Coordinates of C-alpha atoms in Angstrom, one line a residue:
M551 CA 142.9 133.2 185.4
E552 CA 146.7 133.7 185.0
S553 CA 147.5 135.2 181.6
N554 CA 150.4 132.8 181.1
I555 CA 148.4 129.7 181.8
V556 CA 146.5 127.9 178.9
R557 CA 143.4 126.1 180.2
I558 CA 143.1 122.6 178.9
F559 CA 139.6 121.7 177.8
D560 CA 139.5 117.9 177.1
T561 CA 136.8 116.6 174.8
T562 CA 137.9 113.0 174.6
L563 CA 134.5 111.9 176.1
R564 CA 132.5 114.0 173.6
D565 CA 134.3 114.7 170.3
G566 CA 136.8 112.0 170.8
E567 CA 134.1 109.4 171.3
Q568 CA 132.7 110.3 167.9
S569 CA 135.6 108.4 166.3
P570 CA 134.2 105.4 164.5
G571 CA 134.4 102.5 167.0
A572 CA 135.6 104.7 170.0
T573 CA 132.3 104.5 171.9
M574 CA 132.8 103.9 175.6
T575 CA 130.4 102.6 178.3
A576 CA 129.3 104.9 181.1
A577 CA 131.7 103.1 183.5
E578 CA 134.6 103.6 181.1
K579 CA 133.8 107.3 180.6
L580 CA 133.7 107.7 184.3
E581 CA 137.1 106.1 184.7
V582 CA 138.6 108.3 181.9
A583 CA 137.1 111.4 183.5
R584 CA 138.6 110.4 186.9
A585 CA 142.0 110.1 185.2
L586 CA 141.6 113.4 183.4
A587 CA 140.8 115.2 186.7
R588 CA 143.8 113.5 188.4
M589 CA 146.1 114.7 185.6
G590 CA 144.9 118.3 186.1
V591 CA 142.6 119.0 183.1
D592 CA 140.8 122.3 183.7
I593 CA 137.5 121.5 181.8
I594 CA 136.1 118.1 180.9
E595 CA 133.5 118.1 178.2
A596 CA 131.8 114.9 179.4
G597 CA 129.3 114.4 176.5
F598 CA 126.3 115.6 174.5
P599 CA 123.4 114.9 176.9
A600 CA 120.7 115.4 174.2
A601 CA 122.2 112.6 172.1
S602 CA 120.6 109.8 174.2
P603 CA 119.4 109.1 177.8
D604 CA 122.5 107.1 178.4
D605 CA 124.8 110.0 177.4
L606 CA 122.8 112.3 179.7
E607 CA 123.2 109.8 182.6
A608 CA 126.9 109.4 181.9
V609 CA 127.5 113.2 182.0
R610 CA 125.3 113.5 185.1
R611 CA 127.4 110.8 186.9
I612 CA 130.7 112.5 185.9
A613 CA 129.3 115.9 187.1
L614 CA 128.4 114.4 190.5
E615 CA 131.4 112.1 191.1
I616 CA 134.2 113.9 189.3
G617 CA 132.9 117.5 189.5
N618 CA 132.8 117.6 193.3
S619 CA 135.3 117.2 196.1
E620 CA 134.7 115.9 199.6
D621 CA 138.0 117.4 201.0
G622 CA 137.8 120.8 199.2
S623 CA 140.5 120.0 196.7
P624 CA 140.3 121.6 193.2
V625 CA 137.9 119.9 190.7
P626 CA 137.6 120.4 187.0
V627 CA 134.7 122.3 185.3
I628 CA 132.3 119.7 183.9
C629 CA 130.8 120.7 180.5
G630 CA 127.9 119.4 178.4
L631 CA 127.4 120.2 174.7
A632 CA 124.2 121.5 173.3
R633 CA 123.0 122.8 170.0
T634 CA 121.4 126.3 170.1
I635 CA 118.1 124.5 170.8
E636 CA 116.2 125.0 174.0
G637 CA 115.7 121.3 174.6
D638 CA 119.4 120.5 174.1
I639 CA 120.4 123.3 176.5
D640 CA 117.9 122.1 179.1
K641 CA 119.2 118.6 178.9
A642 CA 122.8 119.8 179.1
W643 CA 122.0 121.7 182.3
E644 CA 120.1 118.8 183.8
A645 CA 123.3 116.7 183.2
V646 CA 125.9 119.1 184.5
K647 CA 124.1 121.0 187.3
G648 CA 125.3 118.7 190.0
A649 CA 129.0 119.7 189.5
A650 CA 130.6 122.3 191.7
H651 CA 131.6 124.1 188.4
P652 CA 129.1 123.4 185.6
R653 CA 129.4 124.7 182.1
I654 CA 127.0 124.6 179.1
H655 CA 128.7 124.6 175.7
T656 CA 126.3 125.6 172.9
F657 CA 127.0 125.9 169.2
I658 CA 125.6 126.9 165.8
A659 CA 127.3 127.1 162.4
T660 CA 128.4 130.5 161.0
S661 CA 129.9 129.6 157.6
D662 CA 127.9 130.3 154.5
I663 CA 128.1 126.7 153.3
H664 CA 126.8 125.4 156.6
M665 CA 124.1 128.0 156.9
Q666 CA 122.9 127.4 153.4
Y667 CA 123.0 123.6 153.1
K668 CA 122.8 122.3 156.7
L669 CA 120.9 124.9 158.7
K670 CA 118.7 126.3 155.9
M671 CA 119.0 129.6 157.7
D672 CA 120.2 133.1 156.7
R673 CA 122.5 135.3 158.7
E674 CA 119.8 137.2 160.6
Q675 CA 118.2 134.0 161.7
V676 CA 121.5 132.6 163.0
L677 CA 122.2 135.8 164.9
D678 CA 118.7 135.7 166.5
Q679 CA 119.2 132.0 167.4
I680 CA 122.5 132.8 169.1
A681 CA 121.0 135.7 171.1
R682 CA 118.0 133.7 172.4
M683 CA 119.8 130.4 173.1
V684 CA 123.0 131.8 174.7
A685 CA 120.7 134.0 176.9
H686 CA 118.7 130.9 177.8
A687 CA 121.8 129.0 178.7
R688 CA 123.1 131.9 180.8
E689 CA 119.8 132.0 182.7
L690 CA 120.5 128.4 183.8
C691 CA 124.3 128.5 184.2
A692 CA 126.8 131.2 185.0
D693 CA 129.5 129.6 182.8
V694 CA 128.5 129.5 179.1
E695 CA 130.7 128.6 176.2
F696 CA 129.7 129.5 172.6
S697 CA 131.1 128.0 169.4
P698 CA 130.5 129.3 165.9
E699 CA 130.9 126.0 164.1
D700 CA 133.1 126.0 161.0
A701 CA 134.6 129.4 162.0
G702 CA 137.6 128.6 159.9
R703 CA 135.5 129.0 156.8
S704 CA 133.3 131.8 158.0
D705 CA 133.3 135.4 156.8
P706 CA 135.4 137.2 159.5
E707 CA 133.1 140.2 159.6
F708 CA 130.0 138.1 160.2
L709 CA 132.0 136.0 162.7
Y710 CA 132.8 139.2 164.8
Q711 CA 129.1 140.1 164.7
A712 CA 128.0 136.6 165.8
L713 CA 130.6 136.6 168.7
E714 CA 129.4 140.1 169.8
V715 CA 125.9 138.8 170.0
A716 CA 127.0 135.8 172.1
I717 CA 128.9 138.1 174.4
E718 CA 125.9 140.4 174.9
A719 CA 123.7 137.4 175.6
G720 CA 126.1 136.2 178.4
A721 CA 128.8 133.9 176.9
T722 CA 131.9 133.7 179.1
T723 CA 134.1 131.6 176.7
L724 CA 134.2 132.0 173.0
N725 CA 135.5 128.9 171.2
I726 CA 136.8 129.2 167.6
P727 CA 136.7 125.9 165.8
D728 CA 138.5 124.9 162.6
T729 CA 135.8 122.3 162.2
V730 CA 137.0 120.6 159.0
G731 CA 140.7 121.2 159.5
Y732 CA 140.9 123.6 156.6
T733 CA 143.0 126.5 157.7
M734 CA 146.8 126.9 157.7
P735 CA 148.6 127.9 160.9
D736 CA 149.2 131.5 159.7
E737 CA 145.6 131.8 158.6
F738 CA 144.2 130.5 161.9
G739 CA 146.6 132.6 164.0
A740 CA 145.4 135.7 162.0
L741 CA 141.8 134.7 162.5
I742 CA 142.3 134.6 166.3
A743 CA 144.2 137.8 166.3
G744 CA 141.4 139.5 164.2
I745 CA 138.7 138.3 166.6
I746 CA 140.6 139.6 169.6
K747 CA 141.2 143.0 167.9
N748 CA 137.8 143.5 166.3
T749 CA 135.2 141.9 168.6
K750 CA 133.5 144.3 171.0
G751 CA 133.5 143.0 174.6
I752 CA 136.0 140.2 173.9
E753 CA 138.0 141.2 177.0
K754 CA 135.1 139.8 179.1
C755 CA 135.7 136.3 177.7
V756 CA 138.3 133.5 177.4
V757 CA 139.1 132.9 173.8
S758 CA 139.4 129.2 173.0
V759 CA 140.6 127.1 170.0
H760 CA 139.3 123.8 168.7
C761 CA 141.1 122.3 165.7
H762 CA 140.6 119.2 163.6
N763 CA 143.4 117.3 161.9
D764 CA 142.2 116.7 158.3
L765 CA 145.4 118.2 156.9
G766 CA 147.6 117.1 159.8
L767 CA 147.7 120.7 161.1
A768 CA 145.6 120.5 164.3
T769 CA 148.4 120.9 166.7
A770 CA 150.2 123.6 164.6
N771 CA 146.9 125.5 164.3
T772 CA 146.1 125.3 168.0
L773 CA 149.6 126.6 168.9
A774 CA 149.2 129.4 166.3
G775 CA 145.9 130.3 168.0
I776 CA 147.5 130.3 171.4
R777 CA 150.3 132.5 170.2
A778 CA 147.7 134.9 168.9
G779 CA 146.1 135.2 172.3
A780 CA 143.8 132.2 172.9
R781 CA 144.0 130.9 176.4
Q782 CA 142.0 127.7 176.2
A783 CA 142.8 124.7 174.0
E784 CA 140.2 122.1 173.2
V785 CA 142.0 118.7 172.8
T786 CA 141.6 114.9 173.1
I787 CA 143.8 112.1 174.4
N788 CA 145.8 110.6 171.5
G789 CA 144.1 113.1 169.1
I790 CA 141.0 110.9 168.6
G791 CA 137.9 112.4 167.1
E792 CA 135.8 112.8 164.0
R793 CA 137.5 111.8 160.7
A794 CA 141.3 112.4 161.1
G795 CA 140.8 113.4 164.7
N796 CA 141.3 116.4 166.9
T797 CA 144.3 118.2 168.4
A798 CA 146.2 115.8 170.7
L799 CA 146.3 116.9 174.3
E800 CA 149.7 115.5 174.9
E801 CA 151.2 117.3 171.9
V802 CA 149.9 120.8 172.9
V803 CA 150.8 120.3 176.6
M804 CA 154.4 119.1 175.8
A805 CA 155.0 121.7 173.2
L806 CA 154.2 124.4 175.8
H807 CA 156.3 122.5 178.3
A808 CA 159.3 121.9 176.2
R809 CA 159.3 125.3 174.5
R810 CA 158.5 127.4 177.5
Q811 CA 161.3 129.8 176.6
V812 CA 159.6 130.5 173.2
M813 CA 155.9 130.5 174.2
D814 CA 156.2 131.8 177.7
L815 CA 153.1 129.8 178.6
G816 CA 152.3 126.7 180.6
T817 CA 149.4 124.5 181.7
N818 CA 148.1 122.9 184.9
I819 CA 148.7 119.4 183.6
D820 CA 150.8 116.8 185.4
T821 CA 152.7 115.6 182.4
T822 CA 153.9 112.4 184.1
Q823 CA 150.5 110.9 183.7
L824 CA 150.3 111.4 179.9
T825 CA 151.5 108.0 178.9
R826 CA 149.2 106.2 181.4
L827 CA 146.2 108.1 180.2
S828 CA 147.0 107.5 176.6
K829 CA 147.1 103.8 177.3
L830 CA 143.8 103.9 179.2
V831 CA 142.0 105.6 176.3
S832 CA 143.6 103.3 173.7
N833 CA 142.5 100.2 175.6
Y834 CA 139.0 101.4 176.3
T835 CA 138.4 102.4 172.7
G836 CA 140.3 99.6 171.0
M837 CA 142.1 102.2 169.0
S838 CA 145.9 101.6 169.0
V839 CA 148.4 104.4 169.1
Q840 CA 150.7 104.4 166.1
P841 CA 154.3 103.6 167.1
N842 CA 155.6 106.9 165.7
K843 CA 152.9 109.0 167.4
A844 CA 154.5 112.1 169.1
I845 CA 155.0 112.0 172.9
V846 CA 153.1 108.7 173.6
G847 CA 154.0 106.4 170.7
A848 CA 156.1 103.3 171.3
N849 CA 159.0 104.8 169.2
A850 CA 158.8 108.3 170.6
F851 CA 161.9 107.7 172.8
A852 CA 163.4 104.8 170.8
H853 CA 166.7 105.0 169.0
E854 CA 167.9 102.5 166.4
A855 CA 170.3 104.4 164.1
G856 CA 173.9 103.9 165.2
I857 CA 174.6 107.6 165.0
H858 CA 171.6 108.4 167.2
Q859 CA 172.5 105.6 169.7
D860 CA 176.0 106.9 170.0
G861 CA 174.8 110.4 170.6
V862 CA 172.2 109.4 173.3
L863 CA 174.7 107.2 175.1
K864 CA 177.1 110.2 175.3
N865 CA 174.4 112.7 176.2
T866 CA 170.6 112.2 175.9
L867 CA 170.2 115.9 174.9
T868 CA 171.7 115.1 171.5
Y869 CA 168.5 113.4 170.3
E870 CA 166.0 113.7 173.1
I871 CA 164.3 117.1 173.7
M872 CA 162.3 115.7 176.6
K873 CA 163.1 113.2 179.3
P874 CA 160.9 110.0 179.1
E875 CA 160.1 110.3 182.8
T876 CA 158.5 113.7 182.1
V877 CA 155.7 112.0 180.2
G878 CA 155.4 109.0 182.6
L879 CA 157.7 106.5 181.0
S880 CA 160.0 104.4 183.2
A881 CA 162.8 102.1 182.2
S882 CA 163.4 100.8 185.8
K883 CA 163.2 97.1 186.7
L884 CA 161.1 95.8 189.5
V885 CA 163.1 93.8 192.1
L886 CA 160.1 91.5 192.5
G887 CA 159.7 87.8 191.8
K888 CA 157.8 84.7 192.8
H889 CA 158.9 85.1 196.4
S890 CA 157.7 88.7 196.7
G891 CA 154.7 89.5 198.9
R892 CA 151.5 91.3 198.5
H893 CA 152.7 94.4 200.4
A894 CA 155.8 94.8 198.1
L895 CA 153.6 94.7 195.1
K896 CA 151.2 97.2 196.6
E897 CA 154.0 99.6 197.4
R898 CA 155.3 99.4 193.8
L899 CA 151.8 100.0 192.4
I900 CA 151.5 103.1 194.5
S901 CA 154.9 104.3 193.2
L902 CA 153.6 103.8 189.7
G903 CA 150.5 105.9 190.5
Y904 CA 147.9 103.1 190.9
T905 CA 145.6 102.6 193.9
L906 CA 143.6 99.4 193.9
D907 CA 141.0 98.2 196.3
E908 CA 141.7 95.0 198.2
E909 CA 139.7 92.7 195.9
S910 CA 141.4 94.0 192.8
L911 CA 144.8 93.9 194.5
N912 CA 144.2 90.2 195.5
K913 CA 143.3 89.3 191.9
L914 CA 146.3 91.2 190.5
F915 CA 148.6 89.6 193.1
D916 CA 147.5 86.1 192.0
R917 CA 148.2 87.0 188.3
F918 CA 151.5 88.5 189.3
K919 CA 152.6 85.3 191.0
T920 CA 151.6 83.3 187.9
L921 CA 153.6 85.6 185.7
A922 CA 156.6 85.5 188.1
D923 CA 156.7 81.7 187.7
K924 CA 157.0 82.2 184.0
K925 CA 159.5 85.1 183.9
K926 CA 162.8 85.7 185.6
T927 CA 162.6 89.5 185.5
I928 CA 159.4 91.5 186.1
T929 CA 159.5 95.0 184.8
D930 CA 157.3 98.1 185.4
A931 CA 155.8 97.5 181.9
D932 CA 154.9 94.0 182.9
I933 CA 153.1 95.2 186.0
E934 CA 151.2 97.9 184.0
A935 CA 150.1 95.4 181.5
L936 CA 148.7 93.2 184.2
I937 CA 146.9 96.2 185.6
S938 CA 145.5 97.0 182.2
D939 CA 144.3 93.5 181.7
E940 CA 142.6 93.6 185.1
I941 CA 140.9 97.0 185.3
Y942 CA 140.0 97.4 181.6
Q943 CA 137.6 94.5 181.7
N944 CA 134.5 96.3 182.8
E945 CA 131.8 94.0 181.4
V946 CA 132.2 90.4 182.6
I947 CA 129.6 88.1 181.0
F948 CA 131.7 85.2 179.6
T949 CA 135.1 84.4 181.3
L950 CA 138.0 82.5 179.8
E951 CA 138.7 79.4 181.9
G952 CA 140.8 77.5 179.5
L953 CA 142.3 77.4 176.0
Q954 CA 144.2 74.7 174.1
V955 CA 145.5 75.2 170.6
A956 CA 147.1 72.9 168.1
C957 CA 148.7 74.4 165.0
G958 CA 151.7 74.2 162.6
T959 CA 152.4 72.7 159.2
M960 CA 151.3 69.1 160.0
G961 CA 147.6 69.6 160.5
L962 CA 144.6 72.0 160.6
P963 CA 144.8 74.8 163.3
T964 CA 142.4 73.8 166.0
A965 CA 141.4 75.6 169.2
T966 CA 139.4 74.3 172.2
V967 CA 137.9 77.0 174.4
R968 CA 136.4 76.7 177.8
L969 CA 134.3 79.6 179.0
A970 CA 132.3 80.3 182.1
G971 CA 128.9 81.7 181.0
P972 CA 126.4 84.0 182.6
D973 CA 124.2 81.0 183.5
G974 CA 127.0 79.7 185.8
E975 CA 127.7 76.7 183.5
T976 CA 130.9 75.9 181.7
H977 CA 130.8 75.9 177.9
I978 CA 133.4 74.0 175.8
H979 CA 133.8 74.2 172.1
A980 CA 136.5 73.3 169.5
A981 CA 136.8 74.9 166.1
I982 CA 139.1 74.8 163.1
G983 CA 140.5 78.0 161.6
T984 CA 143.1 79.4 159.1
G985 CA 145.4 79.9 162.1
P986 CA 145.4 79.6 165.9
V987 CA 143.9 83.0 166.5
D988 CA 141.2 82.5 163.9
A989 CA 140.3 79.0 165.4
T990 CA 140.2 80.5 168.9
F991 CA 137.8 83.3 167.8
K992 CA 135.6 80.9 165.9
A993 CA 135.3 78.7 169.0
I994 CA 134.3 81.7 171.1
D995 CA 131.8 82.8 168.5
A996 CA 130.2 79.3 168.6
I997 CA 129.7 79.5 172.4
V998 CA 128.5 83.1 172.4
Q999 CA 126.2 82.7 169.3
M1000 CA 126.2 86.3 168.2
D1001 CA 127.6 87.4 164.9
S1002 CA 130.4 89.9 164.8
T1003 CA 133.1 91.0 162.4
L1004 CA 136.7 91.6 163.4
V1005 CA 137.7 95.0 162.1
D1006 CA 141.0 95.6 163.8
F1007 CA 143.6 93.3 165.4
V1008 CA 146.9 94.7 166.8
I1009 CA 149.5 92.8 168.7
H1010 CA 152.9 93.8 170.2
A1011 CA 155.3 92.8 172.9
I1012 CA 155.4 94.8 176.1
T1013 CA 158.9 93.9 177.1
E1014 CA 162.0 92.4 175.5
G1015 CA 163.1 88.8 175.5
I1016 CA 161.7 85.4 174.6
D1017 CA 159.5 85.5 177.7
A1018 CA 158.0 88.9 176.9
L1019 CA 154.5 89.8 177.9
G1020 CA 152.4 90.5 174.9
E1021 CA 149.3 92.6 174.5
V1022 CA 146.5 92.6 172.0
T1023 CA 143.8 95.1 171.1
V1024 CA 140.9 94.3 168.9
R1025 CA 137.8 96.0 167.6
I1026 CA 134.7 94.1 166.5
A1027 CA 131.5 95.3 164.7
T1028 CA 128.0 93.9 164.6
K1029 CA 124.8 94.7 162.8
D1030 CA 122.7 92.7 165.3
L1031 CA 122.1 95.5 167.8
P1032 CA 119.1 97.8 168.2
A1033 CA 119.0 101.1 166.4
V1034 CA 120.9 103.9 168.0
M1035 CA 119.8 107.5 168.6
T1036 CA 121.4 110.5 167.0
A1037 CA 120.4 114.0 168.1
Q1038 CA 117.9 114.2 165.3
K1039 CA 116.6 110.7 164.5
E1040 CA 116.9 106.9 165.0
I1041 CA 119.2 105.2 162.6
E1042 CA 120.6 101.7 162.0
R1043 CA 124.3 101.3 161.9
P1044 CA 127.0 98.7 162.9
C1045 CA 128.1 99.2 166.5
T1046 CA 131.8 98.8 167.2
F1047 CA 133.4 97.6 170.4
G1048 CA 137.1 97.5 171.6
G1049 CA 138.8 94.9 173.7
Y1050 CA 142.2 94.5 175.4
G1051 CA 144.2 91.5 176.7
A1052 CA 147.7 90.7 177.9
D1053 CA 149.6 87.4 178.6
T1054 CA 152.9 85.7 178.0
D1055 CA 151.0 83.5 175.5
I1056 CA 149.9 85.7 172.7
I1057 CA 147.0 83.4 171.7
V1058 CA 145.7 83.6 175.2
A1059 CA 146.1 87.5 175.1
S1060 CA 144.2 87.4 171.8
A1061 CA 141.4 85.4 173.3
K1062 CA 141.1 87.8 176.3
A1063 CA 141.0 90.8 174.1
Y1064 CA 138.3 89.3 171.8
L1065 CA 136.3 88.1 174.7
S1066 CA 136.5 91.6 176.3
A1067 CA 135.0 93.1 173.1
I1068 CA 132.4 90.4 172.9
N1069 CA 131.3 91.1 176.5
K1070 CA 130.8 94.8 175.7
M1071 CA 128.8 93.9 172.7
L1072 CA 126.6 91.5 174.7
A1073 CA 126.1 94.0 177.5
S1074 CA 124.8 96.6 175.0
T1075 CA 121.9 94.3 174.1
G1076 CA 120.4 94.6 177.5
K1077 CA 120.0 90.9 177.9
Y1078 CA 122.5 90.8 180.8
G1079 CA 121.6 94.1 182.4
P1080 CA 120.9 97.8 181.7
V1081 CA 121.6 98.9 178.1
E1082 CA 124.2 101.5 177.5
T1083 CA 123.4 102.4 173.9
P1084 CA 126.2 104.0 171.9
A1085 CA 125.2 107.6 170.9
V1086 CA 126.0 109.0 167.5
Q1087 CA 126.7 112.5 168.5
A1088 CA 126.2 115.8 166.6
V1089 CA 129.4 117.4 165.4
A1090 CA 130.6 120.7 167.0
G1091 CA 134.1 121.8 166.5

């Protein structure tokens, strides 16, 4: 590995999916993995196979389909997480062994507080567990990563000892997690420097960093660790993850890209795909990206203050340290309208980085023509919103066929919804609500007949103007689903599902988003096909 290249280890599908409500189906995880590979991620941590049979199967599919190449082109390492337990390690190997480059990632806590209260183990027992289980993983797989959980609060001398045991047992990557986001950048940088200086055999391994954002320092700590000598960064798209989240992939990658003269380091990431992948993960999880989010937020390249606008108009370098095109943003207009043909649309999609099969292209073309009848100007953002609305609807059980809403100050808000059901019949229901969206959701609930609670509802315009295309993301929760499996036991908890919709009519967009989430919820019951049970995963990192 080149010494000036930082390997990007993406754990969106494992640690990121541990965000409350961020659970993805196997099909969605596969699509995200495909996008990560296309962007140039070096290692994809696809899941925690011991968490549930569904998670094992999802990791196995990613290993087979994303971790191999028919034409010999480079593919990412596919990694599965395991506790230092033989059964976990065996399941991780079962899941990843089909990849051209498989990896087992195993972990155990090394901080006194974790050993005493969580593990109920002393230091000698932990060292023995590391030696036996890393060796077992190495017998199965040539690429083994070891993480001392809660390293940021571990005694450094004991940490060196634990890492040396892991190296002797065959670990090839040593990941140093700030599991609870506790350290300051100077502390974390010093910790990495101390490990590199004091751990015997460290030169045989890649040193990795995995930071959490509890104090808002995840990116700063990751960069401090990299400056101290780490050459792998564990990150997630949009920084999603446990509690306050993980280090954001886009922030680390663009910090190294924009400040190359200071860091003298780079990555293998195609940065022009960052915005598209951010949107993909946001729509699949139902977790909206805050407007002021660095790199991929809606306001990241927006300027409202007069002084800023004047400076940017004179020279963009006055207030922009990156070009929007570098992260995949485009301000160009499509010269397409209601008279444009399918071929023109296809060529524009290719230029935007999308390849659709004929069936999907035909569906998108029909929706494009409908939109073109409503809008005079079609932009790239409009097209991407149409694509989002088309490809992010994986589970189709109920389909929106019609919606009519009456609202205002003169009467009660009323919505009439017509849905095509799984039985092939058309279902129509009218409902009254506190507003048009509430009435629409109540009408859908009456047809679906499954209780859920709306926990998040976000709406914004894609483009400018009175004819703007709007998009909606929602998250719903329900207690009506079967118990889910953790790595240790079966527990009851509400399951949360995200949905996305786009339309020039924002009420229609809301109905699409809500129905998308409802369909995922219904699919998870097993009534309409195989169950993909959300897995509550063990924390490592």
